Amino acid sequence: MGVPTLGCHCAVCESTDPRDNRTRPSVLLSYEGHNVVIDTTPDFRYQAMRAHIDRLDAVIYTHAHADPILGLDDIRPFNLKQRGVVPIYASAETLATLQVQFSYVFKEALPESTVPGVELHEINGPFDLFGLKITPIPAMHGSQPVLGFRFGKAAYLTDFSRVPESSKALLAGLDDFILDALRYVPHPTHSNVEQSLALVREVKPKRAWFTHICHDLGHSDANSRLPKNVRLAYDGLAIEVQV
Ligand SMILES: [Zn+2]
Ligand SMILES: [Zn+2]
């Protein structure tokens, strides 16, 4: 829902620490002149301006809930500037949902106004994106399958409640692991702080970054309770990754 959460006046929502302002989770992979985003949130336009993105080369989706997809319409300026479609990579299930949620994009009749120009690519295993190998990490988000992604020595896994053993093997040897930790209290479809710490102990990354954090966690207070190699991520955080 983002922090501040609409209508809420709790200490975290009213915090003056900029790291307590959280737009919906997404990451930008920038390498060799290419920009690839994982998920287009309802905050995508603002996030893209904040990150000074001048081009967008591809979008990868984790799943098709509202928060990771609703910013798709805002890729249109990149279609116009780049005079072309933006490739989209997602599971078959996510692509099917995208075509329902954004039916106006996929209608055959020519629209009167601009619509996002996309080219759909189904993820069936590791794939190459402009020379970077992206490995999907299947996980469960309640009863819904989702994908995390590994790129070199880093992985991004948001919106999950359970990681199968076969996926834990794909998370071995990471320098940086960015993962869901919604809140302290258990949640039916999200990993909480305790569960995410247990996963970090299992897959042993050098560093872990918690994301998809709700207003139950204040940045500095939560960080003070975590092991030194586990930190809350925050909007605008940039890390260098070995690929
Ligand atoms: Zn609040
Ligand atoms: Zn979700």
mmCIF file of N, CA, C and O in Angstrom, residues 150 153 168 171-177 179 196-208 229-230:
data_model
loop_
_atom_site.group_PDB
_atom_site.id
_atom_site.type_symbol
_atom_site.label_atom_id
_atom_site.label_comp_id
_atom_site.label_asym_id
_atom_site.label_seq_id
_atom_site.Cartn_x
_atom_site.Cartn_y
_atom_site.Cartn_z
ATOM 1 N N ARG A 150 17.394 -14.165 -10.154
ATOM 2 C CA ARG A 150 18.805 -14.050 -9.809
ATOM 3 C C ARG A 150 19.560 -13.463 -10.994
ATOM 4 O O ARG A 150 19.327 -13.850 -12.145
ATOM 5 N N LYS A 153 25.566 -12.312 -8.730
ATOM 6 C CA LYS A 153 25.660 -12.649 -7.305
ATOM 7 C C LYS A 153 24.543 -12.006 -6.492
ATOM 8 O O LYS A 153 24.683 -11.825 -5.268
ATOM 9 N N LYS A 168 15.809 -22.891 -3.283
ATOM 10 C CA LYS A 168 16.865 -22.499 -2.332
ATOM 11 C C LYS A 168 18.241 -22.792 -2.929
ATOM 12 O O LYS A 168 19.187 -22.037 -2.728
ATOM 13 N N LEU A 171 19.623 -20.072 -4.874
ATOM 14 C CA LEU A 171 19.966 -18.878 -4.094
ATOM 15 C C LEU A 171 21.301 -19.043 -3.354
ATOM 16 O O LEU A 171 21.667 -18.214 -2.524
ATOM 17 N N ALA A 172 22.037 -20.104 -3.692
ATOM 18 C CA ALA A 172 23.315 -20.342 -3.005
ATOM 19 C C ALA A 172 24.389 -19.390 -3.522
ATOM 20 O O ALA A 172 24.385 -19.006 -4.687
ATOM 21 N N GLY A 173 25.279 -18.991 -2.633
ATOM 22 C CA GLY A 173 26.456 -18.207 -3.028
ATOM 23 C C GLY A 173 26.180 -16.768 -3.402
ATOM 24 O O GLY A 173 26.927 -16.160 -4.161
ATOM 25 N N LEU A 174 25.110 -16.185 -2.857
ATOM 26 C CA LEU A 174 24.773 -14.792 -3.189
ATOM 27 C C LEU A 174 25.616 -13.802 -2.378
ATOM 28 O O LEU A 174 25.922 -14.043 -1.211
ATOM 29 N N ASP A 175 25.924 -12.679 -3.007
ATOM 30 C CA ASP A 175 26.451 -11.535 -2.249
ATOM 31 C C ASP A 175 25.281 -10.751 -1.655
ATOM 32 O O ASP A 175 25.312 -10.361 -0.501
ATOM 33 N N ASP A 176 24.267 -10.494 -2.480
ATOM 34 C CA ASP A 176 23.138 -9.668 -2.052
ATOM 35 C C ASP A 176 21.821 -10.372 -2.346
ATOM 36 O O ASP A 176 21.558 -10.761 -3.480
ATOM 37 N N PHE A 177 21.016 -10.500 -1.324
ATOM 38 C CA PHE A 177 19.705 -11.141 -1.448
ATOM 39 C C PHE A 177 18.649 -10.122 -0.988
ATOM 40 O O PHE A 177 18.638 -9.712 0.161
ATOM 41 N N LEU A 179 14.850 -9.481 -0.327
ATOM 42 C CA LEU A 179 13.695 -10.362 -0.129
ATOM 43 C C LEU A 179 12.597 -9.702 0.705
ATOM 44 O O LEU A 179 12.843 -8.805 1.503
ATOM 45 N N SER A 196 11.857 -14.506 7.126
ATOM 46 C CA SER A 196 12.889 -14.060 6.183
ATOM 47 C C SER A 196 14.276 -14.216 6.786
ATOM 48 O O SER A 196 15.224 -14.578 6.081
ATOM 49 N N LEU A 197 14.407 -13.961 8.095
ATOM 50 C CA LEU A 197 15.706 -14.171 8.751
ATOM 51 C C LEU A 197 16.086 -15.652 8.701
ATOM 52 O O LEU A 197 17.252 -16.001 8.492
ATOM 53 N N ALA A 198 15.097 -16.528 8.861
ATOM 54 C CA ALA A 198 15.372 -17.968 8.801
ATOM 55 C C ALA A 198 15.857 -18.347 7.400
ATOM 56 O O ALA A 198 16.804 -19.136 7.250
ATOM 57 N N LEU A 199 15.245 -17.776 6.370
ATOM 58 C CA LEU A 199 15.666 -18.071 4.994
ATOM 59 C C LEU A 199 17.085 -17.545 4.747
ATOM 60 O O LEU A 199 17.893 -18.195 4.084
ATOM 61 N N VAL A 200 17.367 -16.372 5.292
ATOM 62 C CA VAL A 200 18.712 -15.801 5.143
ATOM 63 C C VAL A 200 19.746 -16.717 5.813
ATOM 64 O O VAL A 200 20.814 -16.979 5.247
ATOM 65 N N ARG A 201 19.409 -17.241 6.978
ATOM 66 C CA ARG A 201 20.346 -18.168 7.650
ATOM 67 C C ARG A 201 20.550 -19.429 6.817
ATOM 68 O O ARG A 201 21.626 -20.007 6.798
ATOM 69 N N GLU A 202 19.508 -19.851 6.106
ATOM 70 C CA GLU A 202 19.612 -21.070 5.291
ATOM 71 C C GLU A 202 20.441 -20.873 4.027
ATOM 72 O O GLU A 202 21.287 -21.694 3.703
ATOM 73 N N VAL A 203 20.182 -19.790 3.285
ATOM 74 C CA VAL A 203 20.865 -19.645 1.991
ATOM 75 C C VAL A 203 22.155 -18.831 2.108
ATOM 76 O O VAL A 203 22.932 -18.770 1.154
ATOM 77 N N LYS A 204 22.359 -18.191 3.284
ATOM 78 C CA LYS A 204 23.640 -17.566 3.625
ATOM 79 C C LYS A 204 24.195 -16.562 2.595
ATOM 80 O O LYS A 204 25.346 -16.711 2.137
ATOM 81 N N PRO A 205 23.437 -15.552 2.224
ATOM 82 C CA PRO A 205 24.030 -14.502 1.381
ATOM 83 C C PRO A 205 24.999 -13.678 2.239
ATOM 84 O O PRO A 205 24.898 -13.699 3.470
ATOM 85 N N LYS A 206 25.915 -12.962 1.575
ATOM 86 C CA LYS A 206 26.790 -12.065 2.350
ATOM 87 C C LYS A 206 25.959 -10.960 3.004
ATOM 88 O O LYS A 206 26.178 -10.593 4.142
ATOM 89 N N ARG A 207 25.022 -10.416 2.220
ATOM 90 C CA ARG A 207 24.153 -9.354 2.739
ATOM 91 C C ARG A 207 22.713 -9.653 2.338
ATOM 92 O O ARG A 207 22.468 -10.221 1.273
ATOM 93 N N ALA A 208 21.776 -9.265 3.193
ATOM 94 C CA ALA A 208 20.359 -9.384 2.830
ATOM 95 C C ALA A 208 19.701 -8.021 3.001
ATOM 96 O O ALA A 208 20.071 -7.237 3.887
ATOM 97 N N ASN A 229 24.388 -7.976 8.936
ATOM 98 C CA ASN A 229 24.398 -8.182 7.475
ATOM 99 C C ASN A 229 22.984 -8.187 6.881
ATOM 100 O O ASN A 229 22.821 -8.472 5.700
ATOM 101 N N VAL A 230 21.998 -7.880 7.691
ATOM 102 C CA VAL A 230 20.613 -7.796 7.192
ATOM 103 C C VAL A 230 20.116 -6.375 7.458
ATOM 104 O O VAL A 230 20.110 -5.914 8.597
#
